[in-house]
XYZ file of C-alpha atoms in Angstrom:
724
model
C -0.061 -0.047 -0.013
C 2.913 2.335 0.625
C 4.374 2.257 -2.796
C 0.892 3.178 -4.093
C 0.670 6.153 -1.955
C 4.284 6.978 -2.794
C 3.333 6.820 -6.633
C 0.189 8.826 -6.336
C 1.942 11.595 -4.296
C 4.805 11.971 -6.980
C 2.260 12.210 -9.789
C 0.232 14.746 -7.783
C 3.190 16.750 -7.351
C 4.174 16.464 -11.026
C 0.753 17.867 -11.671
C 1.212 20.692 -9.407
C 4.281 21.969 -10.803
C 3.372 21.411 -14.298
C 1.356 24.637 -14.564
C 3.436 27.747 -15.438
C 2.625 31.085 -17.147
C 3.722 31.344 -20.751
C 7.231 33.488 -21.386
C 8.687 32.759 -18.073
C 11.358 31.041 -17.236
C 14.349 31.982 -19.712
C 17.680 30.734 -19.426
C 20.675 33.116 -19.975
C 23.614 31.602 -21.441
C 27.422 32.954 -20.969
C 30.513 32.520 -23.259
C 33.164 30.301 -22.144
C 35.628 33.094 -21.221
C 33.015 34.723 -18.809
C 33.824 35.336 -15.202
C 30.378 34.628 -14.153
C 30.746 31.366 -12.516
C 27.074 30.872 -12.030
C 26.118 31.348 -15.397
C 25.582 28.036 -17.551
C 27.829 27.897 -20.704
C 26.995 24.254 -21.846
C 23.788 23.655 -23.908
C 22.324 19.991 -23.756
C 20.873 18.520 -26.751
C 18.176 15.834 -26.182
C 16.407 13.461 -28.279
C 12.842 12.432 -28.297
C 11.105 9.440 -29.535
C 11.087 8.823 -33.422
C 7.769 8.581 -35.400
C 6.518 8.547 -38.767
C 3.102 9.141 -40.464
C 3.456 5.657 -42.163
C 3.147 3.800 -38.976
C 1.699 4.441 -35.621
C 4.235 2.756 -33.647
C 6.840 5.068 -32.301
C 10.240 3.937 -31.072
C 12.832 5.548 -28.880
C 16.238 6.809 -29.928
C 18.326 4.031 -29.144
C 16.201 1.583 -30.719
C 17.926 2.406 -34.057
C 21.513 1.864 -32.830
C 22.184 5.576 -32.894
C 25.055 7.300 -30.644
C 23.606 7.331 -27.128
C 25.264 7.538 -23.652
C 25.392 4.066 -21.496
C 23.190 5.968 -18.862
C 20.800 7.563 -21.372
C 17.397 6.180 -19.280
C 18.829 7.165 -15.782
C 20.001 10.552 -16.746
C 16.765 11.323 -18.552
C 14.848 14.188 -17.368
C 11.852 13.426 -15.313
C 8.990 13.355 -17.528
C 5.310 14.495 -16.292
C 2.018 12.408 -16.587
C 0.871 14.004 -19.551
C 4.193 13.098 -21.593
C 4.290 9.409 -20.310
C 0.906 8.838 -21.635
C 1.536 10.555 -25.175
C 4.641 8.423 -25.307
C 7.376 11.330 -25.242
C 10.444 9.635 -24.120
C 13.282 12.572 -24.001
C 16.804 11.228 -23.529
C 20.484 12.909 -23.489
C 22.472 12.633 -26.202
C 26.448 12.780 -26.972
C 25.773 16.328 -28.973
C 27.377 18.993 -26.589
C 27.422 22.620 -27.606
C 29.132 25.489 -25.987
C 27.344 29.138 -26.127
C 28.881 31.126 -29.069
C 31.300 28.194 -29.796
C 31.326 27.247 -33.456
C 32.267 23.677 -34.042
C 32.989 22.249 -37.904
C 32.612 18.380 -38.501
C 32.640 17.150 -34.668
C 33.000 13.492 -34.352
C 30.247 11.907 -32.244
C 30.492 8.154 -32.512
C 30.985 5.442 -35.369
C 29.109 2.478 -35.829
C 30.516 -0.441 -37.511
C 28.399 -3.268 -39.033
C 30.104 -6.411 -40.003
C 27.975 -9.176 -42.228
C 28.845 -12.187 -40.044
C 27.610 -10.772 -36.858
C 23.958 -11.657 -36.713
C 23.176 -8.957 -33.868
C 24.742 -6.132 -35.776
C 22.723 -7.296 -39.087
C 19.294 -6.989 -37.002
C 20.202 -3.719 -35.801
C 20.953 -2.553 -39.488
C 17.945 -4.241 -40.790
C 16.025 -2.239 -38.251
C 17.574 1.043 -39.227
C 16.807 0.116 -42.702
C 13.084 -0.499 -42.033
C 13.122 2.847 -40.183
C 14.530 4.739 -43.352
C 12.097 2.986 -45.342
C 9.094 4.041 -43.477
C 10.586 7.620 -42.968
C 10.871 7.894 -39.440
C 11.678 11.253 -37.892
C 14.029 12.556 -35.505
C 12.906 14.979 -32.747
C 15.521 16.987 -31.086
C 15.416 19.647 -28.073
C 17.597 22.427 -27.557
C 16.832 24.933 -24.731
C 13.174 23.329 -24.312
C 12.380 24.059 -27.846
C 12.564 21.948 -31.071
C 15.363 22.077 -33.326
C 13.381 22.268 -36.624
C 14.395 21.548 -40.318
C 13.058 24.381 -42.594
C 12.888 23.569 -46.286
C 11.018 24.933 -49.383
C 7.624 23.502 -50.610
C 6.305 23.402 -53.808
C 4.483 26.722 -53.662
C 7.933 28.576 -52.802
C 7.231 29.211 -49.251
C 9.502 28.087 -46.345
C 8.019 25.459 -44.123
C 9.790 24.456 -40.864
C 9.032 20.745 -39.346
C 9.656 19.969 -35.632
C 11.465 16.567 -37.068
C 13.842 15.579 -39.783
C 14.116 12.101 -41.375
C 16.521 9.266 -40.557
C 17.322 9.032 -44.164
C 15.580 8.309 -47.730
C 15.093 5.388 -49.761
C 15.442 4.765 -53.701
C 13.495 1.762 -54.786
C 14.791 -1.039 -56.932
C 13.047 0.743 -59.938
C 14.885 4.035 -59.244
C 12.056 5.891 -57.767
C 13.212 8.356 -55.171
C 10.942 8.460 -52.136
C 10.474 11.252 -49.453
C 13.302 13.604 -49.098
C 15.550 11.877 -51.696
C 14.010 13.901 -54.234
C 15.906 17.013 -52.577
C 19.235 15.968 -54.127
C 20.449 14.346 -57.334
C 22.955 12.269 -55.836
C 20.293 10.012 -54.284
C 20.071 7.929 -57.515
C 21.235 4.304 -56.801
C 18.453 1.526 -57.091
C 17.541 -0.380 -53.934
C 19.616 1.852 -51.754
C 19.277 3.576 -48.300
C 20.755 6.808 -47.658
C 21.312 7.723 -44.275
C 21.709 11.146 -42.738
C 24.692 11.086 -40.463
C 25.583 14.401 -40.329
C 23.774 17.715 -39.309
C 24.466 21.502 -39.704
C 23.132 23.043 -36.671
C 22.212 26.935 -37.128
C 21.371 28.666 -33.446
C 20.093 32.051 -33.175
C 20.701 33.919 -29.875
C 19.348 37.459 -28.453
C 22.553 39.147 -27.105
C 22.081 40.891 -23.802
C 25.088 43.162 -23.838
C 23.233 46.149 -25.503
C 20.492 45.927 -22.753
C 20.607 47.931 -19.621
C 20.426 45.054 -17.198
C 23.183 43.083 -18.887
C 25.828 45.578 -19.291
C 27.368 44.867 -15.817
C 28.179 41.547 -16.588
C 31.595 40.624 -18.606
C 31.469 38.556 -21.667
C 28.775 37.644 -24.266
C 25.615 36.874 -22.541
C 22.320 36.008 -24.676
C 19.171 33.909 -24.706
C 18.435 31.483 -27.503
C 15.762 32.374 -29.818
C 16.066 29.691 -32.526
C 17.537 26.566 -33.672
C 17.621 24.968 -37.096
C 19.391 22.202 -38.668
C 20.198 20.855 -42.280
C 20.499 16.950 -42.507
C 23.057 15.545 -44.934
C 24.374 12.136 -45.949
C 28.410 12.114 -46.178
C 30.698 8.938 -46.814
C 33.369 9.972 -44.599
C 35.438 6.758 -46.087
C 35.772 8.648 -49.461
C 36.774 12.162 -48.085
C 37.702 13.477 -44.660
C 35.647 16.739 -43.338
C 32.343 17.825 -44.189
C 32.420 19.678 -47.407
C 28.919 21.034 -48.808
C 29.466 18.705 -51.758
C 30.903 15.630 -50.224
C 29.861 11.846 -51.485
C 26.653 10.674 -49.994
C 26.621 7.325 -48.059
C 24.441 4.733 -49.195
C 23.557 1.292 -47.600
C 22.487 -1.351 -49.955
C 19.279 -3.194 -49.689
C 20.812 -6.585 -50.436
C 23.259 -8.346 -48.267
C 26.550 -6.642 -47.218
C 29.533 -8.110 -48.678
C 32.081 -5.991 -46.668
C 31.874 -4.235 -43.126
C 30.138 -1.092 -43.197
C 31.156 1.979 -41.183
C 28.570 4.984 -40.535
C 30.258 7.872 -38.981
C 28.194 10.434 -37.158
C 29.295 14.091 -37.008
C 27.658 17.464 -36.633
C 28.608 21.231 -36.995
C 27.331 24.081 -34.963
C 27.038 27.684 -35.977
C 25.981 30.753 -33.759
C 24.075 33.799 -35.064
C 23.231 37.058 -33.729
C 19.682 38.144 -33.898
C 18.448 41.523 -32.769
C 14.930 41.474 -34.132
C 13.596 37.993 -32.294
C 13.352 38.206 -28.511
C 13.009 35.318 -26.327
C 9.212 35.775 -25.719
C 8.342 35.405 -29.470
C 10.989 32.771 -30.519
C 7.981 30.194 -31.124
C 6.692 32.686 -33.631
C 8.559 31.569 -36.639
C 7.731 27.935 -36.099
C 3.861 28.432 -35.590
C 3.759 31.042 -38.447
C 4.930 28.095 -40.940
C 1.622 26.619 -40.702
C -0.486 28.929 -43.061
C -3.918 27.832 -41.831
C -5.209 30.955 -40.265
C -7.621 31.819 -43.426
C -9.195 28.350 -43.235
C -9.486 28.538 -39.629
C -11.493 31.924 -40.008
C -13.569 30.175 -42.782
C -14.469 27.398 -40.449
C -15.725 29.919 -38.108
C -17.833 31.666 -40.590
C -19.478 28.288 -41.780
C -20.318 27.452 -38.143
C -21.778 30.925 -37.525
C -24.083 30.613 -40.594
C -25.431 27.298 -39.567
C -26.054 28.760 -35.892
C -27.957 31.762 -37.446
C -30.023 29.449 -39.538
C -31.078 27.549 -36.809
C -31.675 30.266 -34.621
C -33.853 31.983 -37.046
C -36.010 28.785 -37.174
C -36.167 28.452 -33.448
C -37.198 32.145 -33.309
C -40.067 31.433 -35.763
C -41.281 28.586 -33.572
C -40.876 30.420 -30.027
C -42.208 33.801 -31.277
C -44.957 32.642 -33.619
C -46.337 28.976 -33.388
C -45.443 28.358 -29.633
C -46.768 31.985 -28.627
C -50.006 31.584 -30.560
C -50.691 28.041 -29.030
C -50.096 29.187 -25.833
C -51.891 32.505 -25.926
C -55.141 30.312 -27.280
C -55.232 28.602 -23.513
C -56.966 31.134 -21.131
C -59.140 30.161 -18.320
C -62.387 31.831 -19.975
C -62.452 29.628 -23.196
C -61.438 26.203 -21.890
C -64.691 24.308 -22.350
C -64.627 25.856 -25.962
C -61.217 24.931 -26.863
C -60.726 21.652 -25.081
C -62.054 19.858 -28.043
C -59.481 21.510 -30.431
C -56.498 20.129 -28.178
C -53.870 18.658 -30.565
C -50.251 18.450 -31.612
C -47.971 18.867 -28.442
C -50.808 19.995 -26.146
C -52.442 16.712 -26.358
C -49.498 14.651 -24.817
C -49.147 16.869 -21.885
C -50.247 14.004 -19.831
C -47.463 11.671 -21.076
C -44.475 14.046 -21.866
C -42.723 13.405 -18.710
C -43.603 9.754 -18.622
C -40.203 8.070 -17.422
C -38.256 6.643 -20.334
C -37.282 2.766 -20.522
C -33.732 2.070 -19.352
C -33.778 5.201 -17.282
C -30.818 4.168 -15.501
C -28.441 3.768 -18.465
C -29.734 7.160 -19.985
C -28.859 8.917 -16.430
C -25.314 7.343 -16.107
C -24.749 8.600 -19.825
C -25.964 11.984 -18.786
C -23.966 12.199 -15.827
C -20.659 11.082 -17.299
C -21.198 13.295 -20.406
C -21.566 16.395 -18.068
C -18.274 15.593 -16.505
C -16.524 15.416 -20.024
C -18.281 18.387 -21.013
C -17.015 20.339 -17.942
C -13.756 18.792 -18.255
C -13.346 20.113 -22.015
C -14.657 23.452 -21.326
C -12.223 24.235 -18.216
C -9.376 22.642 -20.426
C -10.051 25.191 -23.162
C -10.415 28.183 -21.145
C -6.846 27.361 -19.239
C -5.405 26.918 -22.876
C -6.846 30.150 -24.027
C -5.293 31.614 -21.056
C -1.938 30.675 -22.175
C -0.744 27.925 -19.470
C -0.774 25.181 -21.724
C 1.821 26.568 -24.163
C 3.657 24.069 -26.591
C 6.801 24.604 -24.445
C 5.047 22.822 -21.640
C 5.143 19.154 -23.109
C 2.390 17.089 -22.056
C 0.487 19.877 -20.029
C -2.616 19.434 -22.189
C -3.396 15.752 -21.383
C -2.155 16.345 -17.593
C -4.564 19.074 -17.428
C -7.621 16.980 -18.865
C -6.976 14.058 -16.780
C -6.793 15.576 -13.550
C -9.726 17.722 -14.415
C -11.857 14.633 -15.363
C -10.754 12.974 -11.910
C -11.708 16.213 -9.762
C -15.015 16.686 -11.754
C -16.552 13.194 -10.652
C -18.865 15.088 -8.259
C -21.168 16.779 -11.001
C -21.191 13.510 -12.774
C -22.459 11.726 -9.511
C -24.784 14.552 -8.553
C -26.418 14.868 -12.040
C -26.998 11.287 -12.620
C -28.475 10.636 -9.137
C -30.819 13.655 -9.604
C -32.377 12.453 -13.043
C -32.200 8.606 -11.908
C -34.530 9.637 -9.132
C -36.410 11.987 -11.195
C -37.143 9.089 -13.162
C -38.545 7.211 -10.386
C -35.711 4.556 -9.775
C -35.194 3.095 -6.767
C -32.047 0.981 -7.274
C -29.603 3.697 -6.020
C -26.600 1.573 -5.596
C -26.692 0.206 -9.000
C -26.757 3.763 -10.124
C -23.815 4.804 -8.023
C -21.668 2.124 -9.344
C -22.349 2.429 -12.915
C -22.021 6.207 -12.725
C -18.518 5.831 -11.443
C -17.130 2.558 -13.669
C -19.037 2.041 -16.452
C -17.885 4.935 -18.839
C -14.506 4.876 -17.312
C -14.002 1.292 -17.549
C -15.019 1.149 -21.355
C -12.305 3.903 -22.036
C -9.868 2.275 -19.812
C -10.468 -1.139 -21.101
C -9.904 -0.167 -24.673
C -6.695 2.036 -23.707
C -5.414 -1.054 -21.848
C -6.024 -3.185 -24.830
C -4.280 -0.632 -27.230
C -1.228 -0.483 -24.748
C -0.979 -4.434 -24.950
C -0.241 -4.054 -28.456
C 2.409 -1.474 -28.062
C 4.191 -3.446 -25.204
C 4.288 -6.519 -27.620
C 5.796 -4.271 -30.466
C 8.352 -2.824 -28.182
C 7.200 0.736 -28.965
C 8.101 3.475 -26.777
C 4.447 4.485 -26.758
C 3.718 1.712 -24.369
C 2.690 3.172 -21.095
C 4.749 1.843 -18.199
C 3.193 -0.539 -15.340
C 3.745 2.108 -12.672
C 1.745 4.662 -14.644
C -1.107 2.037 -15.275
C -0.892 1.668 -11.145
C -1.140 5.586 -10.988
C -4.102 6.167 -13.036
C -5.855 3.258 -11.415
C -5.189 4.950 -8.158
C -6.423 8.507 -9.451
C -9.745 6.239 -10.656
C -10.401 4.641 -7.619
C -8.801 6.837 -4.824
C -10.238 9.924 -6.054
C -12.549 9.917 -8.954
C -14.777 7.161 -7.522
C -15.209 8.517 -4.204
C -15.988 11.822 -5.419
C -18.734 10.296 -7.634
C -19.916 8.708 -4.443
C -20.157 12.160 -2.622
C -21.948 13.782 -5.871
C -24.545 10.913 -5.883
C -25.109 11.293 -2.284
C -26.346 14.983 -2.541
C -28.148 14.058 -5.762
C -30.447 11.290 -3.713
C -30.670 13.838 -0.707
C -32.766 16.545 -3.205
C -36.048 16.023 -4.016
C -36.925 14.766 -7.674
C -37.217 17.532 -10.380
C -40.902 18.689 -10.311
C -42.442 18.436 -13.590
C -45.276 21.341 -14.666
C -47.806 18.603 -15.739
C -48.955 15.136 -14.192
C -48.385 12.021 -15.911
C -51.614 9.917 -16.909
C -51.635 6.605 -15.526
C -52.416 4.825 -19.012
C -50.267 5.598 -21.856
C -51.419 7.572 -24.892
C -51.690 5.546 -28.188
C -48.918 7.334 -30.362
C -50.005 7.760 -33.957
C -48.695 6.682 -37.068
C -47.103 9.555 -39.062
C -44.912 10.178 -41.969
C -41.152 9.036 -42.319
C -39.600 12.247 -41.335
C -41.317 12.055 -37.831
C -40.250 8.667 -36.954
C -37.516 8.293 -34.595
C -34.595 7.007 -36.859
C -34.602 9.797 -39.550
C -34.893 12.495 -36.998
C -31.801 11.239 -35.048
C -29.813 10.939 -38.300
C -30.377 14.465 -39.602
C -29.903 15.733 -35.996
C -26.266 15.194 -35.987
C -25.688 16.728 -39.521
C -25.406 20.449 -38.610
C -23.587 20.082 -35.501
C -20.886 17.953 -37.590
C -21.006 20.717 -40.060
C -19.806 23.424 -37.543
C -16.608 21.407 -36.348
C -15.460 19.225 -39.376
C -12.947 21.777 -40.711
C -11.335 22.367 -37.381
C -11.577 18.452 -36.945
C -9.364 18.098 -39.904
C -6.576 20.225 -38.069
C -6.879 18.089 -35.057
C -6.498 15.098 -36.674
C -3.526 16.494 -38.747
C -1.856 17.484 -35.209
C -2.516 13.936 -33.744
C -1.374 11.765 -36.855
C 1.178 14.166 -38.386
C 2.827 15.080 -35.438
C 2.233 18.724 -35.685
C 2.009 21.600 -33.072
C -1.615 22.629 -32.637
C -1.808 26.092 -30.779
C -4.916 27.612 -31.867
C -6.904 27.136 -28.564
C -9.068 30.031 -29.242
C -10.405 29.130 -32.380
C -11.063 25.979 -30.856
C -12.986 27.234 -27.981
C -14.964 29.298 -30.300
C -15.844 26.458 -32.150
C -16.936 24.439 -29.121
C -19.173 27.271 -28.010
C -20.813 26.848 -31.402
C -21.008 23.260 -30.982
C -22.929 23.689 -27.799
C -25.540 25.998 -29.222
C -25.987 24.056 -32.579
C -26.616 20.858 -30.568
C -29.245 22.404 -28.450
C -31.041 24.139 -31.189
C -30.945 21.005 -33.528
C -32.309 18.992 -30.611
C -34.868 21.535 -29.652
C -36.281 22.068 -33.093
C -36.541 18.150 -34.072
C -37.867 17.803 -30.600
C -40.701 20.265 -31.223
C -41.611 18.693 -34.559
C -41.934 15.048 -32.761
C -44.168 16.688 -30.159
C -46.349 18.286 -32.646
C -46.766 14.542 -34.087
C -48.023 13.800 -30.624
C -44.842 11.467 -30.235
C -44.058 12.106 -26.554
C -40.847 9.913 -26.198
C -38.356 12.307 -26.226
C -35.997 11.394 -23.291
C -33.797 8.873 -25.450
C -34.359 10.670 -28.531
C -33.170 13.854 -27.441
C -29.733 12.303 -26.457
C -29.375 10.283 -29.474
C -30.159 13.212 -31.896
C -27.115 15.214 -30.704
C -25.093 12.362 -29.782
C -25.238 11.008 -33.550
C -22.850 13.914 -34.306
C -20.201 11.233 -32.936
C -21.119 8.921 -35.801
C -20.299 11.495 -38.418
C -17.135 12.110 -36.365
C -16.099 8.458 -36.828
C -17.158 8.589 -40.751
C -14.618 11.381 -40.996
C -12.199 9.843 -39.320
C -12.310 6.663 -41.470
C -12.318 8.711 -44.519
C -9.146 10.600 -43.014
C -7.656 7.221 -42.697
C -8.100 5.978 -46.091
C -7.226 9.224 -47.941
C -4.683 10.947 -45.872
C -2.746 8.523 -44.181
C -0.159 6.116 -45.695
C -0.701 3.480 -42.837
C -1.439 -0.312 -43.679
C -1.223 -3.374 -41.873
C -3.666 -5.237 -39.219
C -1.676 -3.415 -36.361
C -1.853 0.293 -37.696
C -5.578 -0.141 -38.373
C -6.302 -1.946 -34.938
C -4.525 1.057 -33.032
C -5.919 3.832 -35.071
C -9.572 2.709 -34.757
C -8.986 1.835 -31.232
C -8.224 5.528 -30.438
C -10.598 6.807 -32.703
C -13.074 4.830 -30.869
C -12.206 6.331 -27.620
C -12.372 9.794 -29.127
C -16.114 9.035 -30.853
C -17.274 7.767 -27.356
C -16.319 10.762 -25.542
C -18.039 13.097 -28.282
C -21.057 10.728 -28.321
C -21.651 11.234 -24.315
C -20.590 14.845 -24.446
C -22.721 15.883 -27.383
C -25.732 13.723 -26.086
C -25.590 15.322 -22.745
C -25.844 18.822 -24.282
C -29.017 17.799 -26.332
C -30.808 16.205 -23.664
C -30.296 19.160 -21.476
C -31.341 21.842 -23.757
C -34.208 19.471 -24.563
C -35.417 19.043 -20.917
C -35.211 22.557 -20.411
C -37.331 23.377 -23.485
C -40.091 20.900 -22.731
C -40.396 21.942 -19.213
C -40.646 25.429 -20.148
C -43.239 24.965 -22.728
C -45.682 23.031 -20.736
C -44.811 25.208 -17.540
C -46.353 28.100 -19.521
C -49.161 26.696 -21.214
C -52.363 26.555 -18.765
C -54.058 23.519 -18.407
C -57.719 23.529 -18.148
C -58.942 23.594 -14.541
C -62.637 22.500 -14.628
C -63.171 22.277 -10.751
C -64.380 25.740 -10.468
C -66.831 25.289 -13.825
C -70.503 24.741 -13.277
C -71.720 21.490 -14.544
C -74.340 21.862 -17.428
C -77.959 21.863 -16.366
C -79.389 18.535 -15.533
C -82.867 17.415 -16.621
C -85.544 18.427 -13.940
C -88.213 16.437 -15.568
C -89.188 13.014 -13.952
C -87.950 10.201 -15.658
C -90.731 8.245 -17.757
C -91.944 5.121 -16.526
C -90.305 2.609 -19.092
C -92.022 -0.360 -17.458
C -95.095 0.385 -19.063
C -94.303 0.673 -22.826
C -92.527 -2.147 -24.815
C -88.967 -1.583 -25.709
C -89.745 -1.451 -29.343
C -91.388 1.787 -28.958
C -88.184 3.517 -27.668
C -86.141 2.161 -30.363
C -88.402 3.753 -33.252
C -88.050 6.931 -31.602
C -85.046 9.178 -33.254
C -82.110 10.364 -30.840
C -81.610 14.242 -31.101
C -78.683 15.596 -33.226
C -76.127 17.038 -30.839
C -73.264 17.258 -33.310
C -74.642 20.707 -34.427
C -75.519 21.706 -30.794
C -73.085 22.940 -27.985
C -72.814 20.496 -25.262
C -74.935 22.370 -22.602
C -77.739 22.496 -25.270
C -78.432 18.796 -25.157
C -78.657 18.685 -21.603
C -81.854 20.732 -21.836
C -83.739 18.063 -24.062
C -85.107 15.112 -23.137
C -84.645 11.674 -24.373
C -87.730 9.836 -24.397
C -87.179 6.064 -22.872
C -83.489 6.981 -21.992
C -81.663 7.624 -18.791
C -79.392 10.827 -18.892
C -76.747 10.928 -16.335
C -74.212 13.432 -15.871
C -70.633 11.975 -16.036
C -67.321 13.710 -15.344
C -64.475 12.854 -17.608
C -61.027 14.749 -16.798
C -62.972 17.539 -15.492
C -65.153 17.735 -18.633
C -68.906 17.336 -18.421
C -70.677 14.780 -20.774
C -73.465 12.636 -20.738
C -74.079 8.635 -21.071
C -76.977 7.399 -22.444
C -78.151 4.499 -20.853
C -80.967 2.482 -22.709
C -83.323 0.177 -21.002
């Protein structure tokens, strides 16, 4: 038990120290000849995991037999919970740099592969596999990525946070990936490895600023780091000239030992234009997506205006006119004209089937909704900047754990409103059903990563920490919320529910449940599909995503669209005298997740180059988790909006109060003596035609041979004719 508490305390401490305001904590470096002993002169280069867009499985740096220190894992910087879950594995490297010290063709190490050594051949085969799949390096200098900037087809400069291991020329002479950048990459069935990098570091000198003049030597802050990978065959020519011969690894079996020498060069440049606070701008500006982002916002706003206009017509014209027709004076005259949504007032709040499951989904959806909203607010404030790796995932996990109380409260309150009595089952399902599904799928995917030796496999200690968060914090908070929810009285409905359910008429195709549910998810998905494209690009193409303000605005539009679309379809179904709106309201907006899944499937087959069972299983496994969270979140939004709408319109609709209305005049004439006349005489007498007369007039006519008895049904007076 003690190790479990220790792991939990360590992760909580990592969470607490993770948040920092952006643009704080700059590091000032000094030149080697500086007299300030407290100033840092050596700059460490860290390496992260290697990944590719052609395969989901990432691998650590040392898996490819590069130059790594012997104790790279032990001397690695500490990683927070978000980094571990995302699969970041930051390790030290042999690349050592001193401030303002230029280096030329500095040797790192040399790897020799002998054909007779089977272990070496396995490493070389894995290296070829990485080159063929275009695996990318990710290096870190002064807590910012070392970028590879190059020209794209449009002539603009694009900066990537990673650079490839090498490139491959197929047996037919086709140059793949970065092999197209140089004409020397031409030999068929050859793997060219980038064993040399030219690093250019920009720094902003502080000697001209007032607070830096009192220090001797050159002082500055790093504002940019770029590199250019090159392939150099050091066996043919010493040094690292610009046009050195390239190093190729034959695709066939080696006939002689192969030596790969890794080198690097460093060049320092002064930069007075860029300051430390804006050093990420050049990297973020290289992604020219701003115009498309604003186009998605305008597209979403058009949909919102369209739905708002339709709702305004319903609320201001149709509903207002219907409610105005109900007044206490004309109740008896208008009661016989009751139709549409007014006719189902005695059944509209009838508890739904499987009410416990609906309450559990609504409660968990509210939990994910609050987590998403608060996370986006924190991200918009700048506390989750790209420099703080893993902070976004860590913030979301901590908020989800701490928001168990609203989930338990809402689920218990709704279940009690439905008339449920199995409160223990409700509490247990709320705490473990939805989180259990997500954790079960996540654990299965993690087993696949473990079996493949991927760096994305979450360690066992982190799995234990996540379970400790779940069972030690989230579940007790859910129980506490459920306790307060069951202590509250059920939500009071504005109308009473009839004992006998009303028969639902058969209507057209579009008023049936399934077509309405399918149509209900189209408009919310139309508001987010452009933003969804950029989010998927960021996840699967390993790009930096930073436009949290636009995501927050799109999320607000999604809330409005889900609410309005659900209310609109709910109203039309109530007009069709179909009162089964509980599950339909949840599924109508929740069907947005189905369109998200279809779009993710389209993205997989058209944008990604992944293939094989493992990649497909992992992709759709993570997609399933995302789709499920979208389903319960949008479903709870639509359910809450529809519940408010239905309660509002029936609370504003005055129902007939016949207790104060006088009953129609009963006949004052004595009943005829029917015993002295044969029954056939009474059957020949015509009955009065009351269809053209008001109900009160029929009471004044004597029906010969009949008994007229007043009968009150639902507060309305009528007569039953009893024949002898």
